[in-house]
Amino acid sequence: MTKLKVYEYPHPILKQKAEKVGHVDEQLRRLFDDMLETMYAENGCGLAAPQVGVSKRLVVVDIAHEGEEPAPLYLADPEIIWSSEETEVCEEGCLSVPEMRAEVERPASVKIRYLDYNGTECELLAEDFLAVAVQHELDHLDGILYIDKLSRLKRQMLLKKYNKLQKERKVIR
Ligand code: NI
């Protein structure tokens, strides 16, 4: 497995709509493995292929806590087929927008359909934090970041802080 480079905002690949894969082959499984390794190395709980520079509809998620058994989910061509009317507000962060966090409101639960690691069609009801993680990652496949869901003012404030921090990070590097 290889740790991949994570692309950061405002890289244009993060704004692109990713392509469907249709089926899961050996090459995509290798990409799934590399994405999972990258996500664990960065202490993330979800990662979408566009974040590692590949514009394909692939996502990995693992919301197990530190010290718990890893419980990775591999989602190819995932689609939301049902969302609850009830919503929930949760603080989110993103490996492509490092150091930042903000509260986002989303449906509290969603049902998704996807192809798993073996290419088998599956359905999953995601609730609580898994629902948040899944929706956040699926948004990446359509070129949407959680910061796009903030009010204009909140987004501006966050980006101002982010740009300042990114400049400092570049100096340190
Ligand atoms: Ni993200």
CSV table of C-alpha atoms and ligand atoms in Angstrom, one decimal:
chain,number,residue,atom,x,y,z
A,1,MET,CA,0.0,0.0,0.0
A,2,THR,CA,1.2,3.5,-0.7
A,3,LYS,CA,0.4,6.7,1.1
A,4,LEU,CA,-0.9,9.3,-1.5
A,5,LYS,CA,-0.6,13.0,-1.6
A,6,VAL,CA,-3.8,14.8,-0.3
A,7,TYR,CA,-4.8,17.7,-2.5
A,8,GLU,CA,-5.8,20.8,-0.6
A,9,TYR,CA,-8.2,23.6,-1.2
A,10,PRO,CA,-8.2,25.5,-3.6
A,11,HIS,CA,-6.9,22.8,-6.0
A,12,PRO,CA,-9.3,22.7,-9.0
A,13,ILE,CA,-9.7,18.8,-8.9
A,14,LEU,CA,-11.7,19.3,-5.7
A,15,LYS,CA,-14.3,21.3,-7.6
A,16,GLN,CA,-14.8,18.7,-10.4
A,17,LYS,CA,-17.6,16.2,-10.7
A,18,ALA,CA,-15.9,12.7,-10.5
A,19,GLU,CA,-16.6,10.0,-13.0
A,20,LYS,CA,-18.5,6.8,-12.4
A,21,VAL,CA,-16.4,3.6,-12.3
A,22,GLY,CA,-19.2,1.1,-13.2
A,23,HIS,CA,-17.4,-1.9,-11.6
A,24,VAL,CA,-14.6,-2.6,-9.2
A,25,ASP,CA,-11.5,-4.2,-10.6
A,26,GLU,CA,-8.0,-5.0,-9.3
A,27,GLN,CA,-6.7,-1.6,-10.1
A,28,LEU,CA,-9.6,0.2,-8.2
A,29,ARG,CA,-9.1,-2.1,-5.2
A,30,ARG,CA,-5.5,-1.0,-5.1
A,31,LEU,CA,-6.6,2.6,-5.2
A,32,PHE,CA,-9.1,1.8,-2.4
A,33,ASP,CA,-6.2,0.3,-0.3
A,34,ASP,CA,-4.0,3.3,-0.9
A,35,MET,CA,-6.8,5.7,-0.1
A,36,LEU,CA,-7.4,3.9,3.2
A,37,GLU,CA,-3.8,3.9,4.1
A,38,THR,CA,-3.6,7.6,3.3
A,39,MET,CA,-6.7,8.3,5.4
A,40,TYR,CA,-5.4,6.4,8.4
A,41,ALA,CA,-2.0,8.1,8.1
A,42,GLU,CA,-3.7,11.5,8.1
A,43,ASN,CA,-6.0,10.6,11.0
A,44,GLY,CA,-9.1,11.1,8.9
A,45,CYS,CA,-12.4,9.2,9.1
A,46,GLY,CA,-13.2,9.6,5.4
A,47,LEU,CA,-11.5,10.2,2.1
A,48,ALA,CA,-12.8,10.6,-1.5
A,49,ALA,CA,-10.7,9.8,-4.6
A,50,PRO,CA,-10.7,13.4,-5.9
A,51,GLN,CA,-8.8,14.3,-2.7
A,52,VAL,CA,-5.9,12.2,-3.8
A,53,GLY,CA,-6.1,13.6,-7.4
A,54,VAL,CA,-8.2,10.9,-9.0
A,55,SER,CA,-11.5,12.1,-10.4
A,56,LYS,CA,-13.4,8.8,-9.8
A,57,ARG,CA,-16.5,8.1,-7.7
A,58,LEU,CA,-14.7,6.2,-4.9
A,59,VAL,CA,-14.9,6.8,-1.1
A,60,VAL,CA,-13.4,5.2,2.0
A,61,VAL,CA,-14.8,5.8,5.4
A,62,ASP,CA,-13.9,4.4,8.9
A,63,ILE,CA,-15.5,6.0,11.9
A,64,ALA,CA,-14.1,3.5,14.5
A,65,HIS,CA,-12.4,5.3,17.4
A,66,GLU,CA,-8.7,5.0,18.1
A,67,GLY,CA,-8.0,1.7,19.9
A,68,GLU,CA,-11.1,0.1,18.4
A,69,GLU,CA,-11.0,-2.5,15.6
A,70,PRO,CA,-10.8,-0.8,12.2
A,71,ALA,CA,-14.1,-0.9,10.3
A,72,PRO,CA,-13.4,0.4,6.8
A,73,LEU,CA,-16.2,0.9,4.4
A,74,TYR,CA,-15.4,1.0,0.6
A,75,LEU,CA,-17.9,2.8,-1.5
A,76,ALA,CA,-17.8,2.8,-5.3
A,77,ASP,CA,-20.4,4.8,-7.3
A,78,PRO,CA,-22.3,5.6,-4.0
A,79,GLU,CA,-25.7,7.3,-4.3
A,80,ILE,CA,-28.0,8.6,-1.7
A,81,ILE,CA,-31.4,6.9,-2.2
A,82,TRP,CA,-33.2,8.3,0.8
A,83,SER,CA,-32.5,11.2,3.3
A,84,SER,CA,-34.4,11.8,6.5
A,85,GLU,CA,-36.3,15.0,6.9
A,86,GLU,CA,-34.8,15.4,10.3
A,87,THR,CA,-31.5,17.2,10.3
A,88,GLU,CA,-28.5,17.3,12.6
A,89,VAL,CA,-25.8,19.9,13.1
A,90,CYS,CA,-22.3,18.5,13.5
A,91,GLU,CA,-18.8,20.0,13.4
A,92,GLU,CA,-16.9,18.9,10.4
A,93,GLY,CA,-13.3,19.1,9.2
A,94,CYS,CA,-11.7,17.9,5.9
A,95,LEU,CA,-8.2,16.7,5.1
A,96,SER,CA,-8.3,19.0,2.0
A,97,VAL,CA,-9.0,22.0,4.2
A,98,PRO,CA,-6.4,21.3,7.0
A,99,GLU,CA,-6.8,22.7,10.5
A,100,MET,CA,-10.3,24.2,9.9
A,101,ARG,CA,-13.6,23.0,11.4
A,102,ALA,CA,-17.1,24.3,11.2
A,103,GLU,CA,-20.7,23.3,12.0
A,104,VAL,CA,-22.7,22.0,9.1
A,105,GLU,CA,-26.4,21.0,9.0
A,106,ARG,CA,-27.3,17.8,7.1
A,107,PRO,CA,-30.0,15.2,7.1
A,108,ALA,CA,-29.6,13.1,10.3
A,109,SER,CA,-29.8,9.8,8.4
A,110,VAL,CA,-29.4,8.6,4.8
A,111,LYS,CA,-29.7,5.4,2.9
A,112,ILE,CA,-27.0,4.8,0.3
A,113,ARG,CA,-26.5,2.3,-2.6
A,114,TYR,CA,-23.0,1.5,-3.7
A,115,LEU,CA,-20.6,-1.2,-4.9
A,116,ASP,CA,-18.4,-2.6,-2.2
A,117,TYR,CA,-14.7,-3.7,-2.3
A,118,ASN,CA,-15.7,-6.8,-4.3
A,119,GLY,CA,-18.0,-4.9,-6.7
A,120,THR,CA,-21.2,-6.2,-5.1
A,121,GLU,CA,-24.2,-3.9,-5.0
A,122,CYS,CA,-25.0,-3.0,-1.4
A,123,GLU,CA,-27.4,-0.7,0.6
A,124,LEU,CA,-26.6,0.9,3.9
A,125,LEU,CA,-28.6,3.0,6.3
A,126,ALA,CA,-26.2,5.5,7.8
A,127,GLU,CA,-27.1,7.3,11.0
A,128,ASP,CA,-25.4,9.6,13.5
A,129,PHE,CA,-21.8,10.3,12.7
A,130,LEU,CA,-21.6,7.8,9.9
A,131,ALA,CA,-24.4,9.7,8.1
A,132,VAL,CA,-22.3,12.9,8.5
A,133,ALA,CA,-19.1,11.2,7.2
A,134,VAL,CA,-20.9,9.5,4.2
A,135,GLN,CA,-22.6,12.7,3.1
A,136,HIS,CA,-19.4,14.8,3.5
A,137,GLU,CA,-17.5,12.3,1.3
A,138,LEU,CA,-20.2,11.9,-1.3
A,139,ASP,CA,-20.3,15.6,-1.7
A,140,HIS,CA,-16.6,15.5,-2.7
A,141,LEU,CA,-17.6,13.3,-5.7
A,142,ASP,CA,-19.7,16.2,-6.9
A,143,GLY,CA,-17.0,18.9,-6.3
A,144,ILE,CA,-18.7,20.1,-3.1
A,145,LEU,CA,-16.7,20.9,0.1
A,146,TYR,CA,-18.3,21.4,3.5
A,147,ILE,CA,-17.2,25.0,3.4
A,148,ASP,CA,-19.6,25.5,0.4
A,149,LYS,CA,-22.5,24.7,2.8
A,150,LEU,CA,-21.6,27.5,5.2
A,151,SER,CA,-23.2,31.0,5.1
A,152,ARG,CA,-21.3,33.5,3.0
A,153,LEU,CA,-20.0,35.3,6.1
A,154,LYS,CA,-18.9,32.1,7.9
A,155,ARG,CA,-17.2,30.8,4.8
A,156,GLN,CA,-15.3,34.1,4.3
A,157,MET,CA,-14.2,34.1,7.9
A,158,LEU,CA,-13.0,30.5,7.7
A,159,LEU,CA,-11.2,31.1,4.4
A,160,LYS,CA,-9.4,34.2,5.7
A,161,LYS,CA,-8.1,32.1,8.6
A,162,TYR,CA,-7.3,29.2,6.3
A,163,ASN,CA,-5.3,31.4,3.8
A,164,LYS,CA,-3.3,32.9,6.5
A,165,LEU,CA,-2.5,29.5,7.9
A,166,GLN,CA,-1.6,28.0,4.5
A,167,LYS,CA,0.9,30.8,4.0
A,168,GLU,CA,2.5,30.1,7.4
A,169,ARG,CA,2.6,26.3,6.5
A,170,LYS,CA,4.4,27.1,3.3
A,171,VAL,CA,7.0,29.1,5.1
A,172,ILE,CA,7.6,26.3,7.6
A,173,ARG,CA,7.9,23.8,4.8
B,1,NI,NI,-13.5,16.2,3.1
